[in-house]
Coordinates of C-alpha atoms (C1' of nucleotides) in Angstrom, one line a residue:
Chain A
X79 CA 128.8 232.4 81.7
X80 CA 130.2 231.6 78.2
X81 CA 128.2 229.6 75.9
X82 CA 128.3 225.9 76.2
X83 CA 128.7 223.5 73.3
X84 CA 125.1 222.6 73.2
X85 CA 123.2 223.7 70.2
X86 CA 121.4 227.0 70.8
X87 CA 123.4 228.0 73.5
X88 CA 125.3 230.7 71.7
X89 CA 124.2 234.1 72.6
X90 CA 125.8 237.2 71.1
X91 CA 124.0 240.0 72.4
X92 CA 125.7 240.8 75.7
X93 CA 128.8 241.7 74.1
X94 CA 127.4 244.1 71.6
X95 CA 125.1 245.8 74.0
X96 CA 128.0 246.4 76.6
X97 CA 130.4 248.2 74.5
X98 CA 131.0 249.9 71.2
X99 CA 131.2 247.5 68.3
X100 CA 134.6 246.7 66.9
X101 CA 134.3 245.7 63.2
X102 CA 137.1 244.9 60.6
X103 CA 137.7 244.6 57.0
X104 CA 140.2 242.1 56.3
X105 CA 141.4 241.8 52.5
X106 CA 144.0 239.7 51.1
X107 CA 146.6 241.5 49.2
X108 CA 146.2 239.3 46.1
X109 CA 145.3 241.9 43.5
X110 CA 143.3 245.1 43.2
X111 CA 140.5 246.1 45.5
X112 CA 137.5 244.4 44.2
X113 CA 134.2 246.4 44.0
X114 CA 132.4 243.5 46.1
X115 CA 135.1 243.8 48.6
X116 CA 134.6 247.6 49.0
X117 CA 131.0 246.7 49.5
X118 CA 132.0 244.8 52.6
X119 CA 134.3 247.3 53.6
X120 CA 131.7 249.9 53.4
X121 CA 129.1 248.1 55.4
X122 CA 131.6 247.6 58.2
X123 CA 132.7 251.2 58.2
X124 CA 129.3 252.5 58.0
X125 CA 128.3 250.7 61.1
X126 CA 131.5 251.7 62.9
X127 CA 130.8 255.2 62.0
X128 CA 127.3 255.3 62.9
X129 CA 127.7 253.6 66.2
X130 CA 130.9 255.3 67.1
X131 CA 132.5 252.0 67.0
X132 CA 136.0 251.2 65.8
X133 CA 136.8 250.0 62.4
X134 CA 139.8 248.0 62.1
X135 CA 141.8 247.0 58.9
X136 CA 143.8 243.8 59.0
X137 CA 145.8 242.5 56.0
X138 CA 145.2 238.8 55.6
X139 CA 148.5 237.4 53.8
X140 CA 149.0 234.1 54.7
X141 CA 148.7 232.8 51.1
X142 CA 152.4 233.7 50.3
X143 CA 151.9 232.5 46.7
X144 CA 149.6 235.2 45.8
X145 CA 150.2 238.1 48.2
X146 CA 152.3 240.8 46.9
X147 CA 153.4 244.3 48.4
X148 CA 152.1 246.0 45.2
X149 CA 148.6 244.7 45.9
X150 CA 148.7 245.7 49.7
X151 CA 149.9 249.2 48.5
X152 CA 146.8 249.4 45.9
X153 CA 144.2 248.4 48.6
X154 CA 145.4 251.0 50.9
X155 CA 145.4 253.6 48.1
X156 CA 141.8 252.5 47.0
X157 CA 140.5 252.6 50.5
X158 CA 141.9 256.1 51.1
X159 CA 140.5 257.3 47.8
X160 CA 137.1 256.2 48.9
X161 CA 137.5 257.7 52.2
X162 CA 136.9 254.4 54.2
X163 CA 139.4 255.4 56.9
X164 CA 140.5 252.9 59.5
X165 CA 140.9 253.7 63.4
X166 CA 143.3 250.5 63.8
X167 CA 145.3 248.8 61.2
X168 CA 148.7 249.2 59.0
X169 CA 150.1 252.8 59.3
X170 CA 147.7 253.6 62.1
X171 CA 148.7 251.3 64.9
X172 CA 146.5 250.2 67.7
X173 CA 146.6 248.1 70.9
X174 CA 146.1 244.7 69.2
X175 CA 148.7 244.8 66.3
X176 CA 150.5 244.0 64.4
X177 CA 147.7 244.1 61.7
X178 CA 149.3 241.9 59.1
X179 CA 148.7 238.3 59.5
X180 CA 152.4 237.2 58.5
X181 CA 153.6 239.2 61.2
X182 CA 151.7 237.5 63.8
X183 CA 152.8 233.8 63.3
X184 CA 154.1 233.2 66.5
X185 CA 150.7 234.1 68.1
X186 CA 148.8 231.7 65.7
X187 CA 151.5 228.9 66.8
X188 CA 151.1 229.6 70.4
X189 CA 147.2 229.5 70.1
X190 CA 147.2 226.3 68.2
X191 CA 149.6 224.7 70.7
X192 CA 147.0 225.8 73.4
X193 CA 144.4 223.8 71.7
X194 CA 146.7 220.9 71.2
X195 CA 147.6 220.8 74.9
X196 CA 144.0 221.0 75.6
X197 CA 143.3 218.0 73.3
X198 CA 141.0 220.4 71.2
X199 CA 143.3 220.0 68.4
X200 CA 145.9 217.5 67.2
X201 CA 148.7 217.1 65.1
X202 CA 148.4 215.3 61.9
X203 CA 151.1 213.7 60.0
X204 CA 149.0 212.7 57.0
X205 CA 150.7 214.2 53.7
X206 CA 148.9 215.9 51.4
X207 CA 149.8 213.3 48.7
X208 CA 148.2 210.5 51.1
X209 CA 145.1 212.6 51.5
X210 CA 144.6 213.2 47.9
X211 CA 145.1 209.5 47.1
X212 CA 142.4 208.8 49.5
X213 CA 140.2 211.3 48.1
X214 CA 140.6 209.9 44.5
X215 CA 140.2 206.5 45.6
X216 CA 136.7 207.2 47.4
X217 CA 135.9 209.0 44.3
X218 CA 136.6 206.0 42.1
X219 CA 134.6 203.8 44.3
X220 CA 131.5 206.2 44.7
X221 CA 131.5 209.2 42.7
X222 CA 128.8 211.0 44.8
X223 CA 130.7 210.1 48.0
X224 CA 132.0 213.2 50.2
X225 CA 135.3 213.0 51.2
X226 CA 136.2 213.9 54.7
X227 CA 139.4 213.7 56.7
X228 CA 139.0 210.2 58.1
X229 CA 140.5 211.1 61.5
X230 CA 143.6 209.0 61.0
X231 CA 145.6 211.1 63.4
X232 CA 142.9 212.4 65.7
X233 CA 143.8 210.2 68.7
X234 CA 147.4 209.7 67.9
X235 CA 149.6 209.9 70.9
X236 CA 153.3 209.6 69.6
X237 CA 155.1 212.5 68.4
X238 CA 157.1 211.3 65.6
X239 CA 159.8 213.7 64.3
X240 CA 157.9 214.1 61.0
X241 CA 156.2 217.3 59.5
X242 CA 152.9 217.8 60.5
X243 CA 149.7 220.1 60.4
X244 CA 147.4 221.0 63.2
X245 CA 144.0 219.9 62.7
X246 CA 141.0 220.9 64.7
X247 CA 138.9 218.2 66.7
X248 CA 135.6 219.2 65.2
X249 CA 132.5 218.7 67.6
X250 CA 131.2 215.4 66.8
X251 CA 127.3 215.8 67.6
X252 CA 124.8 218.6 68.0
X253 CA 124.9 221.6 65.7
X254 CA 126.1 225.1 65.7
X255 CA 123.5 227.7 65.9
X256 CA 123.7 231.5 65.5
X257 CA 121.5 234.5 64.6
X258 CA 122.8 236.3 61.6
X259 CA 122.2 240.1 61.6
X260 CA 120.7 239.9 58.2
X261 CA 119.8 236.2 57.6
X262 CA 118.4 235.3 60.9
X263 CA 118.9 231.9 62.7
X264 CA 121.1 229.7 60.8
X265 CA 121.7 226.1 62.2
X266 CA 124.2 223.7 60.7
X267 CA 124.7 220.1 62.1
X268 CA 128.2 219.5 63.2
X269 CA 128.3 216.1 61.4
X270 CA 128.9 218.5 58.3
X271 CA 132.1 219.5 59.6
X272 CA 135.6 217.8 59.2
X273 CA 138.7 218.1 61.3
X274 CA 140.0 221.0 59.4
X275 CA 143.5 222.3 59.3
X276 CA 144.5 225.1 61.6
X277 CA 148.2 225.3 60.8
X278 CA 149.9 224.5 57.8
X279 CA 153.1 222.2 57.6
X280 CA 155.2 225.4 57.9
X281 CA 153.2 226.7 60.8
X282 CA 151.3 229.4 58.8
X283 CA 147.6 229.6 59.6
X284 CA 144.9 228.7 57.2
X285 CA 142.2 231.4 56.8
X286 CA 139.5 230.0 59.4
X287 CA 142.1 229.9 62.2
X288 CA 143.9 233.1 61.4
X289 CA 140.8 235.0 61.2
X290 CA 139.4 233.6 64.4
X291 CA 142.6 234.1 66.5
X292 CA 142.9 237.8 65.2
X293 CA 139.3 238.5 65.7
X294 CA 139.3 237.1 69.0
X295 CA 142.5 239.0 70.0
X296 CA 141.6 242.0 68.4
X297 CA 138.1 242.1 70.3
X298 CA 136.1 242.1 67.1
X299 CA 132.5 242.2 68.2
X300 CA 130.7 241.9 64.8
X301 CA 132.0 240.1 61.7
X302 CA 130.3 241.1 58.6
X303 CA 131.6 239.8 55.4
X304 CA 130.2 238.4 52.2
X305 CA 127.8 235.5 51.9
X306 CA 130.4 233.2 50.5
X307 CA 132.0 233.1 53.9
X308 CA 128.7 232.1 55.6
X309 CA 129.9 228.2 55.3
X310 CA 133.0 229.3 57.4
X311 CA 131.1 230.5 60.2
X312 CA 130.1 227.3 62.0
X313 CA 133.5 225.9 62.1
X314 CA 134.9 229.6 63.3
X315 CA 132.2 229.4 66.2
X316 CA 133.5 226.2 67.3
X317 CA 136.8 227.5 67.3
X318 CA 135.6 230.3 69.8
X319 CA 133.9 227.9 71.9
X320 CA 137.0 225.9 72.0
X321 CA 138.9 228.7 73.2
X322 CA 136.1 229.6 75.8
X323 CA 135.6 233.2 74.6
X324 CA 132.9 235.0 73.4
X325 CA 131.3 234.4 69.9
X326 CA 131.1 237.6 68.0
X327 CA 128.0 238.6 66.1
X328 CA 128.0 237.8 62.3
X329 CA 126.2 239.6 59.4
X330 CA 126.6 238.0 56.1
X331 CA 125.9 240.1 52.9
X332 CA 124.4 238.9 49.8
X333 CA 126.4 238.6 46.6
X334 CA 127.1 240.9 43.9
X335 CA 127.0 239.0 40.7
X336 CA 127.6 239.8 37.1
X337 CA 124.8 240.8 34.9
X338 CA 124.9 237.2 33.7
X339 CA 124.4 235.8 37.2
X340 CA 128.1 234.5 37.4
X341 CA 130.7 235.6 39.9
X342 CA 131.7 239.1 39.1
X343 CA 135.1 239.5 37.6
X344 CA 137.2 241.5 35.2
X345 CA 135.8 240.0 32.1
X346 CA 132.5 241.6 33.2
X347 CA 134.0 245.0 33.0
X348 CA 135.5 247.3 35.5
X349 CA 135.7 245.7 39.0
X350 CA 138.4 247.2 40.5
X351 CA 138.0 250.5 42.4
X352 CA 141.3 251.9 40.7
X353 CA 139.3 251.7 37.4
X354 CA 136.6 253.9 38.6
X355 CA 138.9 256.3 40.0
X356 CA 140.7 256.3 36.6
X357 CA 137.5 257.0 34.6
X358 CA 136.4 260.0 36.8
X359 CA 133.8 258.4 39.6
X360 CA 133.5 260.4 42.6
X361 CA 134.3 258.2 45.7
X362 CA 131.0 259.1 47.4
X363 CA 129.0 257.9 44.3
X364 CA 130.8 254.6 44.5
X365 CA 129.8 254.4 48.0
X366 CA 126.3 255.4 47.2
X367 CA 125.9 252.8 44.5
X368 CA 127.5 250.1 46.4
X369 CA 125.4 250.8 49.5
X370 CA 122.2 250.7 47.8
X371 CA 123.1 247.4 46.6
X372 CA 121.7 244.9 48.9
X373 CA 120.5 247.6 51.3
X374 CA 117.8 250.2 50.9
X375 CA 116.2 253.0 52.8
X376 CA 112.7 253.5 51.5
X377 CA 112.7 255.0 48.2
X378 CA 115.7 257.3 48.5
X379 CA 118.4 256.5 45.7
X380 CA 120.9 259.2 46.4
X381 CA 122.7 259.6 49.5
X382 CA 125.8 261.6 50.8
X383 CA 128.3 259.8 52.7
X384 CA 126.8 261.4 55.9
X385 CA 123.4 260.3 54.9
X386 CA 124.6 256.7 54.5
X387 CA 126.2 256.7 57.9
X388 CA 122.8 257.9 59.4
X389 CA 120.5 255.7 57.7
X390 CA 122.4 252.5 57.7
X391 CA 121.1 249.4 59.5
X392 CA 121.4 245.6 59.2
X393 CA 117.8 245.3 59.4
X394 CA 117.4 246.9 55.9
X395 CA 119.9 244.9 54.4
X396 CA 118.2 242.5 51.8
X397 CA 119.0 238.8 51.6
X398 CA 118.8 238.1 47.9
X399 CA 121.8 238.2 45.7
X400 CA 121.9 240.8 43.0
X401 CA 123.6 241.7 39.7
X402 CA 125.9 244.5 39.1
X403 CA 124.4 247.2 36.8
X404 CA 127.0 249.5 35.3
X405 CA 124.3 251.9 33.9
X406 CA 122.7 252.6 37.2
X407 CA 126.3 253.0 38.7
X408 CA 127.0 255.7 36.3
X409 CA 123.7 257.3 36.7
X410 CA 124.4 257.7 40.4
X411 CA 128.0 259.1 39.6
X412 CA 126.2 261.7 37.3
X413 CA 123.7 262.6 40.1
X414 CA 126.6 263.3 42.4
X415 CA 128.3 265.3 39.8
X416 CA 125.1 267.4 39.0
X417 CA 124.6 268.2 42.6
X418 CA 126.7 270.9 44.3
X419 CA 125.4 269.6 47.6
X420 CA 127.1 266.4 46.7
X421 CA 130.1 267.5 44.9
X422 CA 131.1 271.0 45.7
X423 CA 132.7 273.2 42.9
X424 CA 136.2 272.9 44.7
X425 CA 136.0 269.1 44.7
X426 CA 134.6 269.0 41.3
X427 CA 137.6 271.1 39.7
X428 CA 140.2 269.5 41.7
X429 CA 139.3 266.2 40.6
X430 CA 138.9 267.5 37.0
X431 CA 142.2 269.0 36.7
X432 CA 144.3 265.9 36.7
X433 CA 142.0 264.5 33.8
X434 CA 142.7 267.7 31.7
X435 CA 146.3 267.9 32.5
X436 CA 146.8 264.3 31.2
X437 CA 145.0 265.1 28.0
X438 CA 147.1 268.4 27.7
X439 CA 150.5 266.6 28.2
X440 CA 152.9 268.3 25.5
X441 CA 150.3 271.0 24.9
X442 CA 151.5 274.5 25.5
X443 CA 148.1 275.4 27.0
X444 CA 148.8 273.1 30.0
X445 CA 149.7 275.9 32.3
X446 CA 146.3 277.6 31.9
X447 CA 144.6 274.4 33.4
X448 CA 144.0 275.6 37.0
X449 CA 141.3 274.8 39.7
X450 CA 140.2 278.5 39.4
X451 CA 139.7 278.2 35.6
X452 CA 138.0 275.2 35.8
X453 CA 135.8 276.2 38.5
X454 CA 134.7 279.3 36.4
X455 CA 133.5 276.9 33.6
X456 CA 132.1 274.2 35.6
X457 CA 128.7 275.7 35.4
X458 CA 128.6 274.8 31.7
X459 CA 129.0 271.3 32.1
X460 CA 127.5 270.3 35.6
X461 CA 124.3 268.8 34.2
X462 CA 126.1 267.2 31.3
X463 CA 129.2 265.3 32.4
X464 CA 128.5 262.0 33.9
X465 CA 132.3 261.6 35.0
X466 CA 135.3 263.6 35.6
X467 CA 136.9 262.3 32.6
X468 CA 133.9 263.3 30.6
X469 CA 133.9 266.7 32.1
X470 CA 137.5 267.2 31.1
X471 CA 136.7 266.1 27.6
X472 CA 133.9 268.6 27.6
X473 CA 136.3 271.3 28.8
X474 CA 139.1 270.5 26.5
X475 CA 138.2 273.2 23.8
X476 CA 138.3 275.7 26.6
X477 CA 142.1 275.0 27.6
X478 CA 143.4 274.6 24.1
X479 CA 144.4 276.9 21.2
X480 CA 143.3 276.2 18.7
X481 CA 140.7 273.7 19.8
X482 CA 141.0 270.3 18.2
X483 CA 139.0 270.5 15.2
X484 CA 136.7 267.5 14.6
X485 CA 137.3 266.7 10.8
X486 CA 133.8 265.4 10.0
X487 CA 132.3 268.5 11.9
X488 CA 134.3 270.8 9.8
X489 CA 133.6 269.0 6.7
X490 CA 129.8 269.4 7.4
X491 CA 129.5 272.6 8.9
X492 CA 132.4 274.9 7.7
X493 CA 131.3 275.1 4.4
X494 CA 131.2 277.8 2.0
X495 CA 127.7 278.9 2.7
X496 CA 128.5 279.0 6.4
X497 CA 131.4 281.6 6.1
X498 CA 129.2 284.4 5.7
X499 CA 127.0 283.4 8.5
X500 CA 130.0 282.8 11.0
X501 CA 131.1 286.3 9.9
X502 CA 127.7 287.6 10.6
X503 CA 127.4 286.0 13.9
X504 CA 131.0 287.3 14.8
X505 CA 130.0 290.9 13.9
X506 CA 126.7 290.5 15.9
X507 CA 128.7 289.4 19.2
X508 CA 131.4 291.9 18.6
X509 CA 128.9 294.7 18.9
X510 CA 127.3 293.3 22.0
X511 CA 126.8 296.0 24.6
X512 CA 128.8 294.0 27.0
X513 CA 130.4 290.4 27.0
X514 CA 127.6 288.7 29.0
X515 CA 125.5 285.7 28.0
X516 CA 122.4 288.0 28.1
X517 CA 123.9 290.8 26.0
X518 CA 125.6 288.4 23.6
X519 CA 122.1 286.8 23.2
X520 CA 120.4 290.0 22.7
X521 CA 122.9 291.2 19.8
X522 CA 122.7 287.8 18.3
X523 CA 118.9 287.9 18.2
X524 CA 118.7 291.3 16.7
X525 CA 121.2 290.3 13.9
X526 CA 119.0 287.0 13.3
X527 CA 116.0 289.3 13.2
X528 CA 117.3 291.8 10.9
X529 CA 119.2 289.1 8.5
X530 CA 116.0 286.7 8.5
X531 CA 118.4 283.9 9.5
X532 CA 117.4 281.2 12.2
X533 CA 119.6 280.1 15.0
X534 CA 118.9 276.5 13.6
X535 CA 120.7 277.2 10.5
X536 CA 123.9 279.2 11.9
X537 CA 124.1 277.3 15.3
X538 CA 126.1 274.5 14.5
X539 CA 128.6 276.1 12.1
X540 CA 129.3 278.7 14.8
X541 CA 129.5 275.9 17.5
X542 CA 132.2 274.1 15.3
X543 CA 133.9 277.4 14.7
X544 CA 134.1 277.9 18.6
X545 CA 134.9 274.5 20.0
X546 CA 135.5 272.3 16.9
X547 CA 132.8 270.1 17.8
X548 CA 129.0 269.4 17.1
X549 CA 128.0 269.3 20.6
X550 CA 129.0 271.5 23.5
X551 CA 127.2 273.7 26.1
X552 CA 125.1 276.7 25.1
X553 CA 126.6 278.9 22.7
X554 CA 126.3 282.0 24.9
X555 CA 128.0 280.2 27.6
X556 CA 130.8 279.0 25.4
X557 CA 131.3 282.7 24.2
X558 CA 131.5 283.8 27.7
X559 CA 133.7 281.5 29.3
X560 CA 136.0 281.8 26.0
X561 CA 136.1 285.4 26.6
X562 CA 135.8 288.1 23.7
X563 CA 139.3 288.0 22.2
X564 CA 139.4 284.1 21.8
X565 CA 135.9 283.9 20.8
X566 CA 136.6 286.5 17.9
X567 CA 139.7 285.1 16.8
X568 CA 138.1 281.7 16.5
X569 CA 135.1 283.0 14.7
X570 CA 137.4 284.8 12.1
X571 CA 139.7 281.9 11.6
X572 CA 136.9 279.5 11.1
X573 CA 135.0 281.8 8.8
X574 CA 138.0 282.1 6.4
X575 CA 138.5 278.5 6.8
X576 CA 135.1 277.7 5.5
X577 CA 135.5 280.1 2.8
X578 CA 138.6 278.4 1.7
X579 CA 137.7 274.8 2.3
X580 CA 135.0 274.7 -0.5
X581 CA 136.7 276.4 -3.4
Chain B
rG1336 C1' 126.2 215.4 44.1
rG1337 C1' 126.2 216.6 50.0
rC1338 C1' 125.2 220.9 53.1
rC1339 C1' 123.9 225.9 53.3
rC1340 C1' 121.4 230.6 51.4
rC1341 C1' 117.8 233.2 48.3
rA1342 C1' 113.3 234.2 45.1
rU1343 C1' 108.6 241.4 43.4
rC1344 C1' 109.2 244.9 36.7
rG1345 C1' 115.1 243.7 32.1
rU1346 C1' 118.5 245.7 36.8
rC1347 C1' 118.5 247.8 42.1
rU1348 C1' 114.4 247.7 45.2
rA1349 C1' 109.7 249.6 48.5
rG1350 C1' 106.3 246.4 50.7
rC1351 C1' 106.5 243.7 56.9
rG1352 C1' 97.7 240.1 55.8
rG1353 C1' 93.4 243.8 52.9
rU1354 C1' 97.8 248.6 48.0
rU1355 C1' 94.9 250.6 41.1
rA1356 C1' 101.8 246.3 44.0
rG1357 C1' 105.4 252.2 44.7
rG1358 C1' 110.3 254.3 43.4
rA1359 C1' 115.2 254.4 40.6
rC1360 C1' 118.2 252.9 36.4
rA1361 C1' 117.4 251.3 31.6
rC1362 C1' 113.8 251.3 27.4
rC1363 C1' 109.9 253.7 24.2
rG1364 C1' 107.1 258.3 23.1
rG1365 C1' 105.6 263.6 23.8
rC1366 C1' 107.3 268.6 25.3
rU1367 C1' 111.5 272.1 25.9
rU1368 C1' 115.5 273.1 22.3
rC1369 C1' 121.4 276.6 19.0
rU1370 C1' 123.8 271.0 19.3
rC1371 C1' 124.5 267.4 23.2
rA1372 C1' 122.7 267.0 27.7
rC1373 C1' 119.7 268.6 31.7
rG1374 C1' 114.5 269.0 33.0
rU1375 C1' 109.6 267.9 32.4
rC1376 C1' 105.0 264.8 31.1
rG1377 C1' 103.4 260.2 29.7
rG1378 C1' 104.0 254.7 28.4
rG1379 C1' 105.1 249.6 28.4
rA1380 C1' 107.2 246.2 32.4
rA1381 C1' 107.2 242.2 38.3
rC1382 C1' 104.8 239.3 43.0
rA1383 C1' 108.4 231.8 39.6
rC1384 C1' 104.8 227.3 40.4
rG1385 C1' 101.8 224.0 43.6
rG1386 C1' 99.5 223.2 48.1
rG1387 C1' 98.1 224.7 52.8
rU1388 C1' 96.9 228.6 57.1
rU1389 C1' 93.1 232.5 57.0
rC1390 C1' 87.2 236.1 55.8
rA1391 C1' 91.4 237.7 53.1
rA1392 C1' 97.8 236.2 50.6
rU1393 C1' 103.0 239.3 47.3
rU1394 C1' 103.3 239.2 52.4
rC1395 C1' 103.0 233.2 57.1
rC1396 C1' 104.1 227.5 56.6
rC1397 C1' 105.4 223.2 53.6
rG1398 C1' 106.9 221.2 48.9
rU1399 C1' 108.5 221.9 43.6
rU1400 C1' 111.3 224.5 40.3
rG1401 C1' 114.8 228.2 39.5
rG1402 C1' 119.4 230.7 41.0
rG1403 C1' 123.7 231.4 44.2
rG1404 C1' 127.4 229.9 47.8
rU1405 C1' 130.8 226.1 49.6
rC1406 C1' 133.0 221.4 49.7
rA1407 C1' 141.7 222.8 50.1
rC1408 C1' 147.9 222.3 53.9
rC1409 C1' 143.1 229.6 48.8
rA1410 C1' 140.8 233.4 51.3

RNA sequence: GGCCCCAUCGUCUAGCGGUUAGGACACCGGCUUCUCACGUCGGGAACACGGGUUCAAUUCCCGUUGGGGUCACCA
């Protein structure tokens, strides 16, 4: 009942309906985990989680020139940080392992041999140099001509003792048709294909072959990947048909481009997941932004991870490429940090502590940086901080004694005229009925009223006195969080500093 | 260049024949205000173009233009 070789005969539905979907993310360990790659992983993961299917992680490391163990580790680390957990794969096992391609070499070789024996593939003894020569020759004759492997060894029957690659006998007539879950029907004439290489000279598979053998053996039922792979789909489908197995479903995702419209790369700013982790983004916000890129759910912009799982569908994926927008990304992160329902106090604090500790290295107050202390100060900065890194910056004056004094701020606000005001403010808060925001404010207001001063004129000096900066949370919150002793001490010190400074 | 894909505000997008074309980010104003934010109110801002189909096209079809992808013993 399998699909035949005629065009239009490839049906994918039965597989998908009969069992839980199996999806995979198959990165190459050749660098950091790219934000675009994460989106691919995310969409696969969302569908697996929504449908109760299986999410497989497979490492495609057949490019031995560029693959590194360090990169492999970074990719795992990034996926873990994002919370995109896999059901089968490295470190997790599964019935279809190993999940690293270089550990599956004998499998590819056996499968290639199977095709050769069935005359669906052949050994090609043409060398790379020969082919390059032919390519150049053709180009010299006709610059517009398309070079395709001429089929030199396609029907060759001898088996000389020479190095060879294994090539696929591409179907000659007809076309490949499939129904993409986001792009719809795609038809490609087979004439476009050439006899592509399955196995290199050393027996290491090339992408299209490795991916198909693995997807086939791992029983992947839906292949979702970037649109840049769309051109690989027809040859891959030929391979499935050559093996006589069911063709999986395909879903291609529109591309994420740089604001300039070029392919997104490091020269356009942060593109690796680790950079966002280091800046203090929260993983769910990263997923939120990436999900909303090329996918939508009515007017909703902010999603928790659970909401994404619930709402996701291929039908709501767009088809147009998009441009990465760092500002919107930041705004989404801010939204997640502001909302306790999205980022709990505990989560917020535990993610902020490392940032605070990092900036407190060598400072004696480091021991005071605890999740508990940070948690109790959180309410001051929830609305303000856009990243955990920024939160740590805002919290810094509360975990350092004395606070770092901004020199410009001091020069401008800790001036002679300010000294008596700071002192007056100090006395006012010192005689507050109790050390609460309300009582402090009441006491300060009373002092303001009797002294004829306005908060406008004393505020900034007091702020610099308490925090060393010109921007901070509300003064009463600052006083409260700092506590009576520290507050009074900082105010005294600043008052005398102001008095001295301008002599 | 061949083949393939795409096309709504600057950006991400809603729209699935009849809407004052909606939201979000960004931008610009007002309000709030002890700073910075947050919040809130308001504003400017889009259906690439040309043909069809239809009583009616942003929406369906074709073409043009524009953008993107890909053309390896990379993935």
